Every structure is written in structure tokens, then in C-alpha cells.
Tab-separated table of C-alpha atoms in Angstrom:
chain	number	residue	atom	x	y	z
Q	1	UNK	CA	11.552	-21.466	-7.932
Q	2	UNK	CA	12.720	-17.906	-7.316
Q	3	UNK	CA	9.459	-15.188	-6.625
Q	4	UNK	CA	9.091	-12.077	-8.433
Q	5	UNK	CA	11.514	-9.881	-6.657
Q	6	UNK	CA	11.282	-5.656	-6.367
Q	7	UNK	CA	13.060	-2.890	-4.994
Q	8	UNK	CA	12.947	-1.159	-2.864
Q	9	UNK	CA	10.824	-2.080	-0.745
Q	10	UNK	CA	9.698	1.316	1.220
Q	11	UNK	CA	10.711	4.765	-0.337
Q	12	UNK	CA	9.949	8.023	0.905
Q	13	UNK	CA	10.671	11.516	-0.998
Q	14	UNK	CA	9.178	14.769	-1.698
Q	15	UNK	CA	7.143	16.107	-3.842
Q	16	UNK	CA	8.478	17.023	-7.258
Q	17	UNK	CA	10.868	14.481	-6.524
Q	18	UNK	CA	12.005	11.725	-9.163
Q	19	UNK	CA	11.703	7.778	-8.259
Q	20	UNK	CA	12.520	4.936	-9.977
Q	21	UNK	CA	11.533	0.974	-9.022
Q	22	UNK	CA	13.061	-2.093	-9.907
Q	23	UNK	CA	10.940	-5.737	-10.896
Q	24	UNK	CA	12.972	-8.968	-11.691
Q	25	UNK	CA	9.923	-11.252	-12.390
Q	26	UNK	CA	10.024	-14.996	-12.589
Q	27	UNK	CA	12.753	-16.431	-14.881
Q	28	UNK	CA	10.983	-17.386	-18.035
Q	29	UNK	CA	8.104	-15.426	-17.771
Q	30	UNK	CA	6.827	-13.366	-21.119
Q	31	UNK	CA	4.558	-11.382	-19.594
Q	32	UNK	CA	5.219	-8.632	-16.889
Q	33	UNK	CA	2.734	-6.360	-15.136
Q	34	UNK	CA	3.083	-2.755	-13.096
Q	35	UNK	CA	-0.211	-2.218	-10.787
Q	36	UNK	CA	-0.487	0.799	-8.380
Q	37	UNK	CA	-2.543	0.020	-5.311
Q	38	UNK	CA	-3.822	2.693	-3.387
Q	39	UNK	CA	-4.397	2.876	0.001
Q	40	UNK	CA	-7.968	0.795	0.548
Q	41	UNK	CA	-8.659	0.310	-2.934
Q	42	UNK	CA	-7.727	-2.884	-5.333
Q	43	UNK	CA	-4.362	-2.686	-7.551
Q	44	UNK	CA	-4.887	-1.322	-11.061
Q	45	UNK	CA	-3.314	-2.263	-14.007
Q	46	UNK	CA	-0.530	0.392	-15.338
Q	47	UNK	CA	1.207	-1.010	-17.809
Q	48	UNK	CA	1.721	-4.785	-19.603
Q	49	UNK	CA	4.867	-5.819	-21.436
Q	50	UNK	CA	4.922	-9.032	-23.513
Q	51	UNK	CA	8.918	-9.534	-23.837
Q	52	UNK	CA	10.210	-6.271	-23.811
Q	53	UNK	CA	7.039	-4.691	-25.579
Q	54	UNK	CA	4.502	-2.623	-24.409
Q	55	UNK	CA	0.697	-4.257	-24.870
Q	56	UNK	CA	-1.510	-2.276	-22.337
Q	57	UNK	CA	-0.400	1.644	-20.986
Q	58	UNK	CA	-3.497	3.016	-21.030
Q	59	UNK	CA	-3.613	3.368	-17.711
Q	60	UNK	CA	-0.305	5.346	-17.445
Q	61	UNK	CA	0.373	8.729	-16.589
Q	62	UNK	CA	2.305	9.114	-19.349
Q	63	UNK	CA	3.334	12.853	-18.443
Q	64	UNK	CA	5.023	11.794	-15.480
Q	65	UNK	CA	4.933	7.862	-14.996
Q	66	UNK	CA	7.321	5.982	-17.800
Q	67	UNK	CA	8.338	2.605	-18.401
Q	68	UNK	CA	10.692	0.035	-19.730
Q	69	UNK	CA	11.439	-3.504	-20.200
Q	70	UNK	CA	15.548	-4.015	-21.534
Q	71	UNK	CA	16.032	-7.501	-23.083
Q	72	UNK	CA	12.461	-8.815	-22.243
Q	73	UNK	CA	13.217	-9.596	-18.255
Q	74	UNK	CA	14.080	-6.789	-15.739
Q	75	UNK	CA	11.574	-3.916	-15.740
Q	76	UNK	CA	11.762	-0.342	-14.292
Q	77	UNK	CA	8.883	1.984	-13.321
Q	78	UNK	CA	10.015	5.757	-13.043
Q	79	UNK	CA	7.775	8.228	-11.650
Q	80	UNK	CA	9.207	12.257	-12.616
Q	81	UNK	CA	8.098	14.415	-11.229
Q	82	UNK	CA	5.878	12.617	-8.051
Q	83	UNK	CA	2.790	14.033	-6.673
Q	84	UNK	CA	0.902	13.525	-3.410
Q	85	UNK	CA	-1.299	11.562	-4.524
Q	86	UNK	CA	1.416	8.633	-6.006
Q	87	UNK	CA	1.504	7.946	-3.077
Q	88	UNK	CA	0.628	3.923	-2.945
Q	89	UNK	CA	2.107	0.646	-3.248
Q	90	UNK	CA	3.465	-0.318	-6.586
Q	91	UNK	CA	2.975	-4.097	-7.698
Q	92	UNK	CA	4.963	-6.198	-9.936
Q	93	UNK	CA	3.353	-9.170	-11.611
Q	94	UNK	CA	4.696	-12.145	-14.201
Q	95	UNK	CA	3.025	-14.701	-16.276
Q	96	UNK	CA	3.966	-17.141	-17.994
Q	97	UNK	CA	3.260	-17.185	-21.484
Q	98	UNK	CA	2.326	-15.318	-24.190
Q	99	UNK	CA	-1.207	-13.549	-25.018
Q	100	UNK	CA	-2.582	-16.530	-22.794
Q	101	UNK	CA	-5.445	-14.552	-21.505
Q	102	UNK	CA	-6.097	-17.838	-18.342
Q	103	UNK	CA	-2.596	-17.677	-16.990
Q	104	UNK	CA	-1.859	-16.897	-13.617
Q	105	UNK	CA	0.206	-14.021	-12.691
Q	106	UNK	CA	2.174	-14.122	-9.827
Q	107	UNK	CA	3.207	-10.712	-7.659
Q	108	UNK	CA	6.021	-9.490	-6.126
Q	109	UNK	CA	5.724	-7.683	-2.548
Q	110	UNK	CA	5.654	-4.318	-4.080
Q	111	UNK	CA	7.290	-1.103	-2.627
Q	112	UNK	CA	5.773	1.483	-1.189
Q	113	UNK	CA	5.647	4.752	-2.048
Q	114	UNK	CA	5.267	7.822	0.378
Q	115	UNK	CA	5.551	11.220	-1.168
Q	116	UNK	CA	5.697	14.068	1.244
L	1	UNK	CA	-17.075	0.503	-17.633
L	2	UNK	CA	-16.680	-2.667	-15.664
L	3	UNK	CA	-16.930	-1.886	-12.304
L	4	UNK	CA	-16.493	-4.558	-9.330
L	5	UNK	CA	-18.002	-4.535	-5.558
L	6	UNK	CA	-16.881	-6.319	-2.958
L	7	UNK	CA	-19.260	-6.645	0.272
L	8	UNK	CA	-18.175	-6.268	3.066
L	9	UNK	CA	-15.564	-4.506	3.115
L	10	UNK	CA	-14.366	-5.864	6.539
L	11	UNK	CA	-15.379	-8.256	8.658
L	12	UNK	CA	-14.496	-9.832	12.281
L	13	UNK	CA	-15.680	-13.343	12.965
L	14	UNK	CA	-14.235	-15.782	15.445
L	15	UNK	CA	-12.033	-19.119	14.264
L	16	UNK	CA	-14.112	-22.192	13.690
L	17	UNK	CA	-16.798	-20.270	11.142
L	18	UNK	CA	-17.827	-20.612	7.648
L	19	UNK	CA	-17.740	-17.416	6.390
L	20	UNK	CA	-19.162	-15.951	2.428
L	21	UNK	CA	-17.196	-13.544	0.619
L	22	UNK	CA	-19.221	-11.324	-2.045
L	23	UNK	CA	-17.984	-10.208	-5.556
L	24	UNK	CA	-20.368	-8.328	-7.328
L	25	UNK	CA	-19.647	-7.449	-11.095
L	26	UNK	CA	-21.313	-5.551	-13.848
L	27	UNK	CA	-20.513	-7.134	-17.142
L	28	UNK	CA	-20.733	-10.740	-17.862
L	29	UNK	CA	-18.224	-10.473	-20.763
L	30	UNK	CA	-15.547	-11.878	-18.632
L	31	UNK	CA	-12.549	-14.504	-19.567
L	32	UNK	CA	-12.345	-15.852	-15.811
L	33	UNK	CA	-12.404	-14.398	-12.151
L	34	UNK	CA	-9.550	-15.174	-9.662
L	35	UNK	CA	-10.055	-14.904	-6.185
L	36	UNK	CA	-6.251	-13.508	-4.629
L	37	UNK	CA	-5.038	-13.423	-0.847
L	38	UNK	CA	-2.801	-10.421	0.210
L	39	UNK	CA	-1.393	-9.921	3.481
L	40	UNK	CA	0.370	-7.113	5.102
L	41	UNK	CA	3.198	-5.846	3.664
L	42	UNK	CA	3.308	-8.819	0.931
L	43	UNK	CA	1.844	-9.601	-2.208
L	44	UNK	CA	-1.169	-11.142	-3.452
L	45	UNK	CA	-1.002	-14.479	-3.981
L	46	UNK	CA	-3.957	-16.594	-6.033
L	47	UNK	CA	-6.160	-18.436	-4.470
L	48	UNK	CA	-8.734	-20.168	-7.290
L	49	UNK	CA	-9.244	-19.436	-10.944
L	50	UNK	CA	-12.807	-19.956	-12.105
L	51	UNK	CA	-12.953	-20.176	-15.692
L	52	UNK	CA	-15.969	-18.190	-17.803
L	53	UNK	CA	-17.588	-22.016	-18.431
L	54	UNK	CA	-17.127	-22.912	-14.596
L	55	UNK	CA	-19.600	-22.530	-12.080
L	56	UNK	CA	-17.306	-23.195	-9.283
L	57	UNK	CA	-13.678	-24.218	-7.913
L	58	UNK	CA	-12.320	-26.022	-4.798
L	59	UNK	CA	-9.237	-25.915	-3.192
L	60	UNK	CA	-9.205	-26.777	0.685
L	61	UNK	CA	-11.506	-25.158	2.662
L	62	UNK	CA	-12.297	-22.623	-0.060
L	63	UNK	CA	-14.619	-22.540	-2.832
L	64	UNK	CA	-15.132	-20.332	-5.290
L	65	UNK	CA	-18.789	-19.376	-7.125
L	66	UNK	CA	-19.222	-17.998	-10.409
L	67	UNK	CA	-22.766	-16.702	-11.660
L	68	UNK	CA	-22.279	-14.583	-14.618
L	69	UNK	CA	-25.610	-14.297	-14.887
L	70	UNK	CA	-26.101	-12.285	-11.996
L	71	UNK	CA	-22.658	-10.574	-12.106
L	72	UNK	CA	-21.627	-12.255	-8.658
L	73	UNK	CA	-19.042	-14.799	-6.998
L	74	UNK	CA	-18.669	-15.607	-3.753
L	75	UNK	CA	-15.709	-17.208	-1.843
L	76	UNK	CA	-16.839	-19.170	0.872
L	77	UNK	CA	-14.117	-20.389	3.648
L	78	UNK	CA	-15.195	-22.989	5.914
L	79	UNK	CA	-14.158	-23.311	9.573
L	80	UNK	CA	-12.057	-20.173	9.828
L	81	UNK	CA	-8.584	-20.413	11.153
L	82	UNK	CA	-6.389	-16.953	12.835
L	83	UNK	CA	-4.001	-17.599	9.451
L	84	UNK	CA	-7.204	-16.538	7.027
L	85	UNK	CA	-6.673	-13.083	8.541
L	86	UNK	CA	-5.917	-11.177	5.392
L	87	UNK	CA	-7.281	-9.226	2.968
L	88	UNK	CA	-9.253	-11.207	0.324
L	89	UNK	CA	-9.619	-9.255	-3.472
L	90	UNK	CA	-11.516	-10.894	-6.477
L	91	UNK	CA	-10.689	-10.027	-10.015
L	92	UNK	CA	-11.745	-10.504	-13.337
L	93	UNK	CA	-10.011	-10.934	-16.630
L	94	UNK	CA	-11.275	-9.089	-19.608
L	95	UNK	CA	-8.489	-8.500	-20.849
L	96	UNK	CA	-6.495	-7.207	-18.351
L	97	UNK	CA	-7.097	-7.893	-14.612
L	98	UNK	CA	-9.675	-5.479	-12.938
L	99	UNK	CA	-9.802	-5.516	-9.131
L	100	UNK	CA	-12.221	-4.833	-6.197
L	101	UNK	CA	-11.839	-3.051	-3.248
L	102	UNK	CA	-11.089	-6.216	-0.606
L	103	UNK	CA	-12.815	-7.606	2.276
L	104	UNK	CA	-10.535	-6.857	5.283
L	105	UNK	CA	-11.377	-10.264	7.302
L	106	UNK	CA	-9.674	-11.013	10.539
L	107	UNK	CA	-10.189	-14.273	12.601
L	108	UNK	CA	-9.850	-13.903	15.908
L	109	UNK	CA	-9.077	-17.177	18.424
């Protein structure tokens, strides 16, 4: 069984700069999962989709950070415009079925972010 | 504001001992606590689920406390190997996932 694949896996721009990352999570999997992980610090949650609906952003930056799920697999993060401190590791996590609170989610390798 | 400890944040011990992991959390009101492995570069990958109504899991050489009592787990790895050189996070389920910091452990030979 395939992982939860993103990309790309290292990206580097400048400030003010617009970014986008790609998550393909497990096939079958409702439930998809954006965590940014800072240097030294554990990941934190960004933003849950159940299908290709949003359950938890309230840990978003909605101003600049923005989200979407098309036809309940693929997700994209965008980040417009980046700041210094986005600078981190961005997660992607599936699990597999719906509002089961117990289910394991499994994580992709992330990409990391470096904004000069 | 649940807020979750992990102590300490690195440690250095050499292969063949049992080593204790420390999650400290502040509310009990908690759905279950994973313990999760992440190495360099990769991502994290789970290493025991303790359900609110456990006390404790076992999977290998691991296993996995739960006192919600107290607030605390603990991971405890027995006889260390070089390939449990990683950085261990716990994580509890309210109802989302909320992480610690990590415990940076490396095993040396």
C-alpha cells in the first residue's frame, strides 16, 4: 500500500513570495490533515478535511495560509504572501475513516520550507 | 489550554539500555495518546495507541504508560539499539492531535 506522498520536498523562496504544496494521501482515506512543524517544536494541526470539507482551520492563518481539497483526495496548502517565520516543515497526514476520533493517521515526509 | 511536556528533551545513552521517555499533560479529558517516531528528513510514523480506558500498550521492546490521573505517559524502550536513534513525540487526541516538543534520543554503539 502506497504512503502519503507530498511535494516538493525542499523549497526555498523569499519573503513576500507565494508557495504552494501538494499532498496525495492514502487511497481511500476520508480524512486528511496539514500540520506545520517548526524547527524544535512538535507539528501543529492547521487544517482537517473530511472528504473535501473543511472540519478544523482554526489554526490557519487565514490572511495568508489557504486551503483546498478538489474531489475529496488530493489537497493543496498555499502560503501568499510568506513570512520569515513560515519557515518550517509542512506535514501531510490521512486517516481512514470518518469522524473516528481512535484512527490512526499516517504522515507523509513533509516539505520543507525556507523563506529568506 | 492543553499543554504537553516532554522531558528530556534529548538524551545520549549507549545501545544495550532501557531507557524512560516522559509525557507530561495537563488535562485528563483526553480520547487516547499515541506515542510517534520521526526521523530525519521523514515522517512520523506511530508507534502505540493507548486508548483513554488503557493503562498501557506493548509492541516489541516498547511500552507505552498511560496515567490520566497524573497527566503523564511514559514510553519505555528496553535494550536500546543504534536504529532507536530518532526523535520520539507523544500526542494526545482531544479532538484533534496536540503534540509535544520530542525527546531527541540517540544510541550510540
Amino acid at each position: 500500500e502506497a504512503g502519503v506522498a507530498q511535494s516538493p520536498r525542499y523549497k526555498i523562496i523569499e519573503k513576500r513570495q507565494s508557495v504552494a504544496f501538494w499532498c496525495n494521501p492514502i487511497s481511500g482515506h476520508a480524512t486528511l490533515y496539514w500540520y506545520q512543524q517548526i524547527l524544535g517544536q512538535g507539528p501543529k494541526l492547521l487544517i482537517q478535511f473530511q472528504n473535501n470539507g473543511v472540519v478544523d482551520d482554526s489554526q490557519l492563518p487565514k490572511d495568508r495560509f489557504s486551503a483546498e481539497r478538489l474531489k475529496g483526495v488530493d489537497s493543496t496548502l498555499k502560503i501568499q504572501p510568506a513570512k520569515l517565520e513560515d519557515s518550517a516543515v509542512y506535514l501531510c497526514a490521512s486517516s481512514a475513516r470518518q469522524g473516528r476520533l481512535v484512527d490512526t493517521q499516517y504522515f507523509g515526509p513533509g516539505t520543507r520550507l525556507t523563506v529568506l | 489550554k492543553q499543554e504537553v511536556t516532554q522531558i528530556p528533551a534529548a538524551l545520549s545513552v549507549p545501545e544495550g539500555e532501557n531507557l524512560v521517555l516522559n509525557c507530561s499533560f495537563t488535562d485528563s479529558a483526553i480520547y487516547n495518546l499515541q506515542w510517534f517516531r520521526q526521523d530525519p528528513g521523514k515522517g512520523l510514523t506511530s508507534l502505540l495507541l493507548i486508548q483513554s480506558s488503557q493503562r498501557e500498550q506493548t509492541s516489541g521492546r516498547l511500552n507505552a504508560s498511560l496515567d490520566k490521573s497524573s497527566g503523564r505517559s511514559t514510553l519505555y524502550i528496553a535494550a536500546s539499539q543504534p536504529g532507536d536513534s530518532a526523535t520520539y513525540l507523544c500526542a494526545l487526541n482531544t479532538d484533534k492531535l496536540i503534540f509535544g516538543t520530542g525527546t531527541r534520543l540517540q544510541v550510540f554503539p
